[in-house]
Coordinates of C-alpha atoms and ligand atoms in Angstrom, one line a residue:
X27 CA 48.8 98.8 62.7
X28 CA 48.9 101.8 60.4
X29 CA 50.3 101.2 57.0
X30 CA 53.9 102.1 56.6
X31 CA 55.5 102.9 53.4
X32 CA 58.4 100.7 52.3
X33 CA 61.8 101.6 53.5
X34 CA 63.3 101.6 50.1
X35 CA 61.2 104.5 48.7
X36 CA 63.7 107.3 49.3
X37 CA 61.2 110.0 48.1
X38 CA 58.9 109.4 51.1
X39 CA 60.7 108.0 54.1
X40 CA 58.6 106.4 56.8
X41 CA 59.0 109.1 59.3
X42 CA 58.0 112.1 57.2
X43 CA 54.3 112.2 58.0
X44 CA 54.8 111.4 61.7
X45 CA 54.3 113.5 64.8
X46 CA 56.9 113.3 67.5
X47 CA 56.6 113.9 71.3
X48 CA 59.5 114.4 73.7
X49 CA 59.4 112.9 77.2
X50 CA 61.6 114.1 80.0
X51 CA 61.3 110.9 82.0
X52 CA 62.2 112.3 85.4
X53 CA 59.2 114.6 85.2
X54 CA 56.6 112.6 83.3
X55 CA 54.9 110.2 85.7
X56 CA 56.1 108.4 88.8
X57 CA 54.7 104.8 89.2
X58 CA 56.3 103.8 92.5
X59 CA 56.1 106.8 94.7
X60 CA 59.8 107.6 94.9
X61 CA 59.1 111.0 93.4
X62 CA 60.9 110.3 90.1
X63 CA 59.1 109.7 86.8
X64 CA 59.9 106.3 85.3
X65 CA 59.4 103.9 82.4
X66 CA 56.3 102.1 83.9
X67 CA 54.8 105.6 84.3
X68 CA 55.4 106.2 80.6
X69 CA 54.0 102.8 79.7
X70 CA 50.8 103.6 81.5
X71 CA 50.3 106.7 79.3
X72 CA 50.8 105.2 75.9
X73 CA 47.1 105.3 75.1
X74 CA 47.0 108.9 76.2
X75 CA 49.8 109.7 73.7
X76 CA 48.3 107.6 70.9
X77 CA 45.0 109.4 71.4
X78 CA 46.7 112.7 71.1
X79 CA 48.1 111.7 67.7
X80 CA 51.7 110.9 68.6
X81 CA 53.7 108.5 66.5
X82 CA 57.2 108.8 67.6
X83 CA 58.3 109.1 71.3
X84 CA 61.7 110.7 72.0
X85 CA 63.0 109.8 75.4
X86 CA 65.5 112.1 77.0
X87 CA 68.3 109.9 78.5
X88 CA 67.3 107.0 80.8
X89 CA 70.8 105.4 80.9
X90 CA 72.6 104.9 84.2
X91 CA 73.9 108.3 85.2
X92 CA 75.1 110.3 88.3
X93 CA 72.5 112.9 87.1
X94 CA 74.8 115.9 87.3
X95 CA 73.2 117.1 84.1
X96 CA 69.9 115.2 84.6
X97 CA 71.1 112.1 82.6
X98 CA 73.1 113.9 79.9
X99 CA 76.1 112.5 81.7
X100 CA 76.0 108.8 80.9
X101 CA 78.0 106.2 82.9
X102 CA 76.8 103.1 81.0
X103 CA 75.5 103.2 77.4
X104 CA 73.9 99.7 77.6
X105 CA 71.7 100.1 80.7
X106 CA 68.7 101.8 82.3
X107 CA 69.2 103.8 85.4
X108 CA 67.4 102.0 88.3
X109 CA 65.6 105.3 89.1
X110 CA 63.8 104.9 85.8
X111 CA 63.2 101.1 85.9
X112 CA 64.8 98.1 84.3
X113 CA 65.8 96.8 80.9
X114 CA 62.6 94.7 81.1
X115 CA 60.6 97.9 81.3
X116 CA 62.5 99.2 78.3
X117 CA 61.7 96.0 76.3
X118 CA 58.1 96.3 77.4
X119 CA 58.0 100.0 76.2
X120 CA 59.4 99.1 72.8
X121 CA 56.9 96.2 72.5
X122 CA 53.9 98.2 73.6
X123 CA 54.8 101.1 71.3
X124 CA 55.0 98.7 68.4
X125 CA 51.7 97.2 69.3
X126 CA 50.2 100.7 68.9
X127 CA 52.0 101.4 65.6
X128 CA 54.3 103.8 67.5
X129 CA 58.1 104.1 67.6
X130 CA 60.8 104.9 70.1
X131 CA 63.6 107.3 69.6
X132 CA 66.4 107.4 72.2
X133 CA 68.7 110.2 73.1
X134 CA 72.3 109.6 71.8
X135 CA 74.7 111.5 74.0
X136 CA 78.1 110.6 72.5
X137 CA 80.0 113.9 72.4
X138 CA 80.8 113.2 76.1
X139 CA 80.2 110.7 78.8
X140 CA 80.1 110.9 82.6
X141 CA 83.3 111.1 84.6
X142 CA 82.0 108.0 86.3
X143 CA 82.0 106.0 83.1
X144 CA 84.6 103.1 83.4
X145 CA 86.4 104.6 80.3
X146 CA 87.2 107.8 82.2
X147 CA 87.9 106.0 85.4
X148 CA 90.5 103.9 83.5
X149 CA 91.9 107.0 82.0
X150 CA 92.5 108.4 85.4
X151 CA 94.1 105.2 86.6
X152 CA 96.5 105.1 83.6
X153 CA 96.5 108.2 81.5
X154 CA 99.3 106.8 79.2
X155 CA 97.3 103.6 78.6
X156 CA 94.6 102.9 76.0
X157 CA 91.8 104.7 77.8
X158 CA 93.8 107.9 78.0
X159 CA 93.3 108.0 74.2
X160 CA 89.5 107.9 74.7
X161 CA 89.6 111.5 75.9
X162 CA 91.4 114.8 75.1
X163 CA 94.3 115.0 77.5
X164 CA 96.8 117.9 77.3
X165 CA 99.5 119.4 79.4
X166 CA 98.7 122.8 80.9
X167 CA 100.1 126.2 79.9
X168 CA 101.9 128.5 82.4
X169 CA 100.5 126.6 85.3
X170 CA 96.9 127.0 84.0
X171 CA 94.7 125.2 81.4
X172 CA 95.9 124.6 77.8
X173 CA 93.7 127.4 76.4
X174 CA 91.0 130.0 77.2
X175 CA 87.9 128.2 76.2
X176 CA 84.9 128.5 78.5
X177 CA 82.6 125.6 79.0
X178 CA 78.9 125.8 78.1
X179 CA 78.1 125.6 81.8
X180 CA 80.8 128.0 82.9
X181 CA 84.4 127.7 84.0
X182 CA 87.3 126.5 81.9
X183 CA 86.8 123.7 79.4
X184 CA 89.8 122.1 81.0
X185 CA 90.1 120.4 84.4
X186 CA 93.0 118.5 85.9
X187 CA 92.8 114.8 85.5
X188 CA 92.9 113.6 89.1
X189 CA 96.4 112.5 90.2
X190 CA 98.0 113.8 87.0
X191 CA 99.5 117.0 85.6
X192 CA 97.4 116.6 82.5
X193 CA 94.1 118.4 81.8
X194 CA 91.1 116.8 80.2
X195 CA 88.7 118.6 77.9
X196 CA 84.9 119.1 78.5
X197 CA 82.5 121.2 76.4
X198 CA 79.9 121.1 79.2
X199 CA 80.3 120.4 82.9
X200 CA 83.5 119.1 84.3
X201 CA 81.7 115.8 85.1
X202 CA 81.1 115.4 81.3
X203 CA 84.5 114.7 79.7
X204 CA 84.4 114.8 75.9
X205 CA 85.1 111.6 74.0
X206 CA 87.9 111.7 71.5
X207 CA 86.3 110.9 68.2
X208 CA 89.6 111.1 66.4
X209 CA 90.3 107.7 68.0
X210 CA 88.9 104.9 65.7
X211 CA 88.3 102.7 68.7
X212 CA 85.8 105.2 70.2
X213 CA 84.0 105.3 66.9
X214 CA 83.8 101.6 66.7
X215 CA 82.6 101.3 70.2
X216 CA 79.9 103.9 69.7
X217 CA 78.7 102.4 66.4
X218 CA 78.5 99.0 68.1
X219 CA 76.4 100.5 70.9
X220 CA 74.1 102.3 68.5
X221 CA 73.5 99.1 66.5
X222 CA 72.8 97.3 69.7
X223 CA 69.9 99.6 70.5
X224 CA 68.6 99.6 66.9
X225 CA 68.7 95.8 66.9
X226 CA 66.7 95.9 70.1
X227 CA 63.9 97.7 68.3
X228 CA 64.6 101.3 68.8
X229 CA 63.7 103.3 65.6
X230 CA 66.2 106.1 65.8
X231 CA 68.0 108.7 67.8
X232 CA 68.0 112.4 68.7
X233 CA 71.7 113.3 68.5
X234 CA 72.8 115.4 71.4
X235 CA 75.2 118.3 70.8
X236 CA 76.3 116.4 67.7
X237 CA 78.2 119.3 66.2
X238 CA 80.6 119.2 69.1
X239 CA 82.1 115.8 68.0
X240 CA 84.8 117.5 66.1
X241 CA 87.3 119.8 67.7
X242 CA 89.8 122.3 66.4
X243 CA 92.8 120.2 67.4
X244 CA 95.1 123.2 67.4
X245 CA 93.4 124.1 70.7
X246 CA 94.4 127.7 70.2
X247 CA 92.9 130.6 72.2
X248 CA 89.8 132.3 71.0
X249 CA 88.9 136.0 71.2
X250 CA 87.8 136.9 74.7
X251 CA 84.1 137.4 75.0
X252 CA 83.8 137.6 78.8
X253 CA 85.4 139.9 81.4
X254 CA 87.5 137.0 82.6
X255 CA 89.3 136.7 79.3
X256 CA 87.6 133.4 78.3
X257 CA 86.0 132.6 75.0
X258 CA 82.8 130.6 74.7
X259 CA 83.7 127.1 73.4
X260 CA 81.0 127.3 70.8
X261 CA 83.1 130.0 69.0
X262 CA 85.5 127.4 67.8
X263 CA 82.9 125.4 65.9
X264 CA 83.0 127.5 62.7
X265 CA 86.8 126.8 62.6
X266 CA 86.6 123.1 63.2
X267 CA 87.7 121.0 60.2
X268 CA 85.3 118.6 58.5
X269 CA 83.0 116.7 60.8
X270 CA 81.7 114.6 57.9
X271 CA 83.8 111.5 58.3
X272 CA 82.5 110.9 61.8
X273 CA 78.9 111.5 61.0
X274 CA 79.1 109.5 57.8
X275 CA 80.4 106.5 59.7
X276 CA 77.4 106.6 62.0
X277 CA 75.1 107.0 59.0
X278 CA 76.8 104.2 56.9
X279 CA 77.3 101.7 59.7
X280 CA 74.2 102.3 61.8
X281 CA 71.4 104.5 60.6
X282 CA 71.1 103.5 56.9
X283 CA 71.2 99.7 57.4
X284 CA 68.4 100.1 60.0
X285 CA 66.4 102.8 58.1
X286 CA 66.6 104.8 61.3
X287 CA 65.1 108.2 62.0
X288 CA 67.7 110.7 63.2
X289 CA 67.3 114.3 64.3
X290 CA 70.4 116.3 64.9
X291 CA 70.6 118.8 67.7
X292 CA 72.4 121.4 65.6
X293 CA 72.6 125.0 66.6
X294 CA 73.5 127.5 63.9
X295 CA 75.0 125.8 60.9
X296 CA 75.7 128.0 57.9
X297 CA 72.6 128.0 55.5
X298 CA 74.9 126.8 52.7
X299 CA 75.6 123.6 54.6
X300 CA 72.1 122.6 55.4
X301 CA 71.8 119.9 52.8
X302 CA 75.1 118.4 53.9
X303 CA 73.5 117.8 57.3
X304 CA 69.8 117.3 56.6
X305 CA 69.0 116.6 53.0
X306 CA 68.3 113.2 51.4
X307 CA 72.0 112.8 51.1
X308 CA 72.7 114.4 54.5
X309 CA 74.0 112.9 57.7
X310 CA 70.6 113.0 59.5
X311 CA 66.9 112.5 58.6
X312 CA 66.1 115.9 60.0
X313 CA 67.5 118.8 62.0
X314 CA 66.0 120.7 64.8
X315 CA 65.3 124.3 64.0
X316 CA 66.4 126.4 67.0
X317 CA 66.9 129.6 65.0
X318 CA 63.7 131.2 66.4
X319 CA 64.5 130.1 70.0
X320 CA 67.7 132.0 70.0
X321 CA 66.7 134.9 67.8
X322 CA 66.9 137.2 70.8
X323 CA 70.6 136.3 71.5
X324 CA 73.0 139.2 71.6
X325 CA 75.9 137.9 73.6
X326 CA 77.2 134.8 75.2
X327 CA 75.1 135.1 78.4
X328 CA 71.4 135.1 79.1
X329 CA 71.5 138.5 80.7
X330 CA 72.6 139.9 77.4
X331 CA 69.6 138.6 75.5
X332 CA 67.1 141.1 74.0
X333 CA 63.4 141.0 75.0
X334 CA 61.1 139.0 72.8
X335 CA 60.3 140.7 69.5
X336 CA 57.5 139.3 67.3
X337 CA 59.0 140.3 64.0
X338 CA 62.5 139.0 64.9
X339 CA 60.9 135.7 65.9
X340 CA 58.7 135.4 62.8
X341 CA 61.6 136.3 60.5
X342 CA 63.8 133.6 62.1
X343 CA 61.2 131.0 61.4
X344 CA 60.7 132.2 57.8
X345 CA 64.5 132.2 57.4
X346 CA 64.9 128.6 58.6
X347 CA 62.1 127.4 56.4
X348 CA 63.5 129.2 53.4
X349 CA 67.0 127.9 54.1
X350 CA 65.7 124.4 54.3
X351 CA 63.7 124.8 51.1
X352 CA 62.3 121.6 49.6
X353 CA 65.4 119.6 50.3
X354 CA 66.0 119.6 54.0
X355 CA 63.2 118.4 56.3
X356 CA 63.4 120.3 59.6
X357 CA 62.1 119.2 63.0
X358 CA 60.0 122.1 64.4
X359 CA 59.7 122.8 68.1
X360 CA 58.2 125.3 70.4
X361 CA 59.6 123.7 73.5
X362 CA 62.0 121.2 74.8
X363 CA 63.8 120.4 78.1
X364 CA 66.3 123.2 77.6
X365 CA 63.8 125.9 76.6
X366 CA 61.2 127.9 78.5
X367 CA 57.5 127.0 78.2
X368 CA 56.2 128.5 74.9
X369 CA 53.1 130.4 76.3
X370 CA 55.4 132.1 78.8
X371 CA 58.1 132.8 76.2
X372 CA 56.6 133.6 72.8
X373 CA 53.5 135.4 74.0
X374 CA 53.6 138.8 75.6
X375 CA 52.7 138.9 79.3
X376 CA 48.9 138.5 79.7
X377 CA 48.4 137.1 76.2
X378 CA 48.9 133.5 77.2
X379 CA 45.2 132.9 76.5
X380 CA 43.5 130.0 74.8
X381 CA 43.7 131.9 71.5
X382 CA 47.4 132.8 72.0
X383 CA 48.4 129.2 72.9
X384 CA 46.4 127.6 70.1
X385 CA 47.8 130.1 67.6
X386 CA 51.3 129.2 68.6
X387 CA 50.5 125.5 68.3
X388 CA 49.1 125.8 64.8
X389 CA 51.9 128.1 63.6
X390 CA 54.5 125.5 64.7
X391 CA 52.8 122.3 63.8
X392 CA 51.9 123.3 60.2
X393 CA 55.4 124.4 59.2
X394 CA 57.2 122.2 56.7
X395 CA 59.0 119.6 58.8
X396 CA 58.2 117.2 61.6
X397 CA 56.3 118.6 64.5
X398 CA 57.9 117.8 67.9
X399 CA 55.8 118.4 71.0
X400 CA 57.3 118.5 74.5
X401 CA 55.4 116.9 77.4
X402 CA 52.9 119.3 78.9
X403 CA 52.9 121.5 75.8
X404 CA 49.6 119.8 74.8
X405 CA 47.8 121.4 77.8
X406 CA 49.6 124.7 77.7
X407 CA 51.9 124.3 80.7
X408 CA 53.6 127.5 81.8
X409 CA 57.0 128.4 83.2
X410 CA 57.8 127.3 86.7
X411 CA 57.6 129.5 89.7
X412 CA 61.0 130.2 91.3
X413 CA 61.3 132.5 94.3
X414 CA 65.1 132.5 94.9
X415 CA 68.2 131.3 93.1
X416 CA 68.2 128.2 95.4
X417 CA 65.0 127.1 93.8
X418 CA 66.9 126.3 90.5
X419 CA 68.2 122.7 90.1
X420 CA 69.8 123.2 86.7
X421 CA 73.5 123.7 86.7
X422 CA 73.3 125.9 83.6
X423 CA 70.8 128.2 85.3
X424 CA 73.0 128.5 88.4
X425 CA 75.9 129.4 86.2
X426 CA 74.0 132.0 84.3
X427 CA 72.8 133.5 87.6
X428 CA 76.4 133.8 88.8
X429 CA 77.5 135.3 85.5
X430 CA 74.8 137.9 85.7
X431 CA 75.8 138.9 89.2
X432 CA 79.5 139.1 88.4
X433 CA 78.6 141.4 85.4
X434 CA 77.1 143.8 87.9
X435 CA 73.4 142.9 87.6
X436 CA 71.4 143.1 90.8
X437 CA 70.0 139.9 92.4
X438 CA 66.5 140.9 91.2
X439 CA 67.8 141.4 87.6
X440 CA 69.6 138.1 87.6
X441 CA 66.5 136.4 89.0
X442 CA 64.4 137.9 86.3
X443 CA 66.7 136.7 83.5
X444 CA 66.8 133.2 85.0
X445 CA 63.0 133.1 85.5
X446 CA 62.5 133.8 81.9
X447 CA 65.2 131.6 80.5
X448 CA 65.8 128.7 82.9
X449 CA 65.9 125.2 81.6
X450 CA 64.0 124.3 84.8
X451 CA 60.9 126.0 83.5
X452 CA 60.2 122.9 81.3
X453 CA 61.3 120.4 83.9
X454 CA 58.6 120.7 86.5
X455 CA 56.5 117.6 86.8
X456 CA 53.8 116.9 84.3
X457 CA 50.4 118.1 85.6
X458 CA 47.9 115.2 85.3
X459 CA 45.2 116.1 87.8
X460 CA 44.1 118.7 90.3
X461 CA 45.0 116.3 93.1
X462 CA 48.0 116.1 95.3
X463 CA 51.3 116.8 93.4
X464 CA 49.2 117.1 90.3
X465 CA 48.9 113.3 90.2
X466 CA 52.5 113.0 89.2
X467 CA 53.6 111.0 92.2
X468 CA 52.1 109.6 95.4
X469 CA 55.4 110.5 97.2
X470 CA 57.4 113.7 97.2
X471 CA 58.2 115.0 93.7
X472 CA 62.0 115.4 93.0
X473 CA 61.2 118.9 91.8
X474 CA 58.2 121.0 92.9
X475 CA 55.1 120.9 90.9
X476 CA 54.1 124.3 89.3
X477 CA 51.6 125.8 91.8
X478 CA 49.2 126.5 88.9
X479 CA 48.4 122.8 88.7
X480 CA 45.0 123.0 90.4
X481 CA 43.6 124.8 87.4
X482 CA 46.0 123.6 84.7
X483 CA 46.1 119.9 84.4
X484 CA 45.2 117.1 81.9
X485 CA 41.9 116.3 83.7
X486 CA 40.7 119.9 83.9
X487 CA 41.7 120.5 80.3
X488 CA 39.8 117.5 79.1
X489 CA 36.5 118.8 80.4
X490 CA 37.1 122.4 79.4
X491 CA 35.2 123.9 76.5
X492 CA 38.4 125.4 75.4
X493 CA 40.6 122.4 75.7
X494 CA 44.1 123.0 74.5
X495 CA 44.7 119.3 74.1
X496 CA 41.5 119.1 72.0
X497 CA 42.9 121.7 69.7
X498 CA 46.2 119.9 69.4
X499 CA 44.3 116.7 68.6
X500 CA 42.4 118.4 65.7
X501 CA 45.6 120.0 64.5
X502 CA 47.7 116.8 64.5
X503 CA 44.9 115.0 62.8
X504 CA 44.9 117.6 60.1
X505 CA 48.7 117.3 59.7
X506 CA 48.2 113.5 59.4
X507 CA 45.1 113.5 57.1
X508 CA 46.1 111.6 54.0
X509 CA 43.9 114.0 52.0
X510 CA 46.3 116.9 52.9
X511 CA 49.6 115.0 52.9
X512 CA 50.9 116.4 49.6
X513 CA 50.3 119.9 51.0
X514 CA 50.9 119.8 54.7
X515 CA 53.7 117.1 54.8
X516 CA 55.5 117.2 51.5
X517 CA 54.3 120.6 50.2
X518 CA 56.4 123.7 49.9
X519 CA 56.4 126.7 52.2
X520 CA 56.0 130.4 51.4
X521 CA 55.6 133.4 53.8
X522 CA 52.5 135.5 53.4
X523 CA 51.6 139.0 54.4
X524 CA 55.1 139.7 55.5
X525 CA 54.6 143.4 55.4
X526 CA 51.9 143.2 58.0
X527 CA 53.4 144.0 61.4
X528 CA 51.1 141.7 63.5
X529 CA 50.3 139.0 61.0
X530 CA 52.0 135.6 61.0
X531 CA 51.0 133.8 57.9
X532 CA 52.3 131.3 55.4
X533 CA 51.3 129.2 52.4
X534 CA 51.7 125.5 52.1
X535 CA 51.4 124.2 48.6
X536 CA 51.1 120.7 47.2
X537 CA 53.8 120.1 44.6
X538 CA 51.9 117.7 42.4
X539 CA 48.3 118.8 43.1
X540 CA 49.0 122.6 43.3
X541 CA 46.5 122.7 46.2
X542 CA 47.1 125.4 48.7
X543 CA 46.6 126.0 52.4
X544 CA 46.9 129.4 54.1
X545 CA 47.8 129.5 57.8
X546 CA 46.8 133.0 58.9
X547 CA 47.2 134.4 62.4
X548 CA 46.7 137.8 63.9
X549 CA 49.5 137.7 66.5
X550 CA 48.4 140.7 68.5
X551 CA 45.4 142.4 70.3
X552 CA 42.4 144.0 68.8
X553 CA 41.2 143.4 65.2
X554 CA 43.4 143.0 62.1
X555 CA 42.1 143.3 58.6
X556 CA 43.8 141.4 55.8
X557 CA 42.8 141.9 52.2
X558 CA 41.7 138.5 50.8
X559 CA 39.4 137.9 47.9
X560 CA 40.0 134.2 47.1
X561 CA 37.5 131.5 47.6
X562 CA 38.3 129.4 50.6
X563 CA 37.1 126.8 53.1
X564 CA 38.0 126.9 56.8
X565 CA 39.8 123.8 58.0
X566 CA 40.6 125.1 61.5
X567 CA 39.7 128.2 63.5
X568 CA 40.5 128.9 67.1
X569 CA 37.6 131.3 67.4
X570 CA 33.9 130.5 66.8
X571 CA 33.6 132.8 63.8
X572 CA 35.6 134.2 60.9
X573 CA 34.6 137.7 59.8
X574 CA 34.8 138.2 56.1
X575 CA 33.7 141.6 54.8
X576 CA 34.4 143.8 51.7
X577 CA 37.2 141.7 50.4
X578 CA 38.9 141.5 53.8
X579 CA 39.3 138.9 56.5
X580 CA 39.0 140.4 60.0
X581 CA 40.9 138.5 62.6
X582 CA 40.4 138.9 66.3
X583 CA 43.0 138.9 69.1
X584 CA 45.4 135.9 68.4
X585 CA 42.9 134.4 66.0
X586 CA 44.3 131.8 63.7
X587 CA 42.6 130.2 60.8
X588 CA 43.7 127.4 58.5
X589 CA 42.2 127.9 55.0
X590 CA 42.0 125.6 52.0
X591 CA 42.2 128.1 49.2
X592 CA 41.3 128.2 45.5
X593 CA 38.5 127.2 43.2
X594 CA 36.6 124.2 44.4
X595 CA 37.4 124.9 48.1
X596 CA 34.8 127.6 48.5
X597 CA 32.1 127.4 51.1
X598 CA 29.2 129.6 52.1
X599 CA 30.3 131.6 55.1
Ligands
LIG615 O1 72.2 120.6 74.8 C1 73.3 121.1 74.1 C2 73.4 122.6 74.1 O2 74.1 123.1 73.2 C3 72.9 123.3 75.3 O3 74.0 123.8 76.0 C4 72.0 124.4 74.9 O4 72.7 125.4 74.2 C5 71.4 125.0 76.1 O5 70.8 124.0 76.9 C6 70.2 125.9 75.7 O6 69.7 126.5 76.9 C7 72.2 119.2 75.0 C8 71.1 118.9 75.9 O7 69.9 119.2 75.3 C9 71.2 119.5 77.2 O8 70.1 119.2 78.1 C10 72.5 119.0 77.8 O9 72.7 119.7 79.1 C11 73.7 119.2 76.9 O10 73.4 118.8 75.6 C12 74.9 118.4 77.4 O11 74.6 117.1 77.2
LIG616 CA1 59.6 106.3 90.2

């Protein structure tokens, strides 16, 4: 087992030098031919993940669920959905991970539950009883919902409680009623459940939609941002009163006593509040940085987003890194189960080459923070292939498609937006082999495999001279190399060559040692010249050569180099 630092040493928590990998269980690997990925499937690939360099596995929800939102609608917080396996499988997973010096992080979805959860069913049966207090129940207004908030997945945030005149509140789908965190009994219940999992051997949680726990209890209307007079529910977040008491209770009663790793799914908190959420004194160990994933946002709907722009994207990453400074440790992603595949999204069409993909990989992994990889990212999986709107499974994509049409976009335009943005892009089955259904299942996959699987799969990548996974392995090994820990893990971050329009570069600097690493990428076609006269040594290079002439480094199309700089690092070129 790799050596772990003691939990008590607050300056270097155990998770800081780790690499995390997200599994979307339904699409990872099916062990029993029912077409749905499962826990035994994951168990059989632990060596594969260990070999890649993964330390922490984050599992998207595997709890019992009607799967309206693919498991993010939980009907029992203490179980495993039979489609994924059993609690014995879960115990085996925890055990087998431990044996390999790895850790398990579960998805904590406690802003809402499923409408099939017994709490909600009881609330329906007796709204005036104790379980009515578990949810936000309100009388309507003028024969309609209590206010004009629009749910994340479309429609009003309010639906009628069956058999009652009251409305219940939901941030997401109507099958995902929000839990009333104002009620101390809910908080006690959730804390008990969190501790139950931590006692079982889970090492932490990814906290789903955690900023939504607190509501603006005035439930007043928001400014309309849609032709139908509704207002995106997210708009109320800046007005919500202090969420701190709820999050501190989780931290105090659950996370701290277990020395747990937590990563908050937090979109857009004010830079001034970063340390409140993610610093050593913050609610969570780290925060996901989504700033660069939504840098193209220009309205509430996908059809309003602007096309990808390199400088906007780069500036968003720089901004997040600078906001986090040396106090907040971010979790950096290129992909997750809600985002498109990164080669399809962050690289201009036609540039999803080996160089482009490996450049993206290194740019993300070497930022200050914890690198999170998403299944399939390590072989450069691409966006799915969707012919018609019916090909989409995801309820959010379907809603965005309808919204685009009702705003007057043509079907072709609405499809184009959804092809680019759909959450389904990342949810196609993992491509293991060039065989039937990409080796994902011996049965019929629950969701079609991307047709590119014959060429793009783990097996083919392994024997390729330009193996994307091979690059990731070297990259993750460098991030984990104890020799570079004070630079690449704990070191500071500073943008470089910001004035260059097609250069993405930054410095990482060791605080105590003063050693420096330059990550330098030409994010574009042709050759780019960068003036650079320092002595250096190449740690990584995604091309076979680095041209250095007349005080300039000359980088090819999407070439990225990682350079150890300064006296003593020099080498003969
Ligand atoms: O996502 C929360 C969230 O804010 C999403 O609506 C996000 O903005 C969107 O997916 C980006 O395209 C979490 C989960 O990651 C997501 O899968 C769930 O559907 C959602 O919560 C509800 O639990
Ligand atoms: Ca299965």
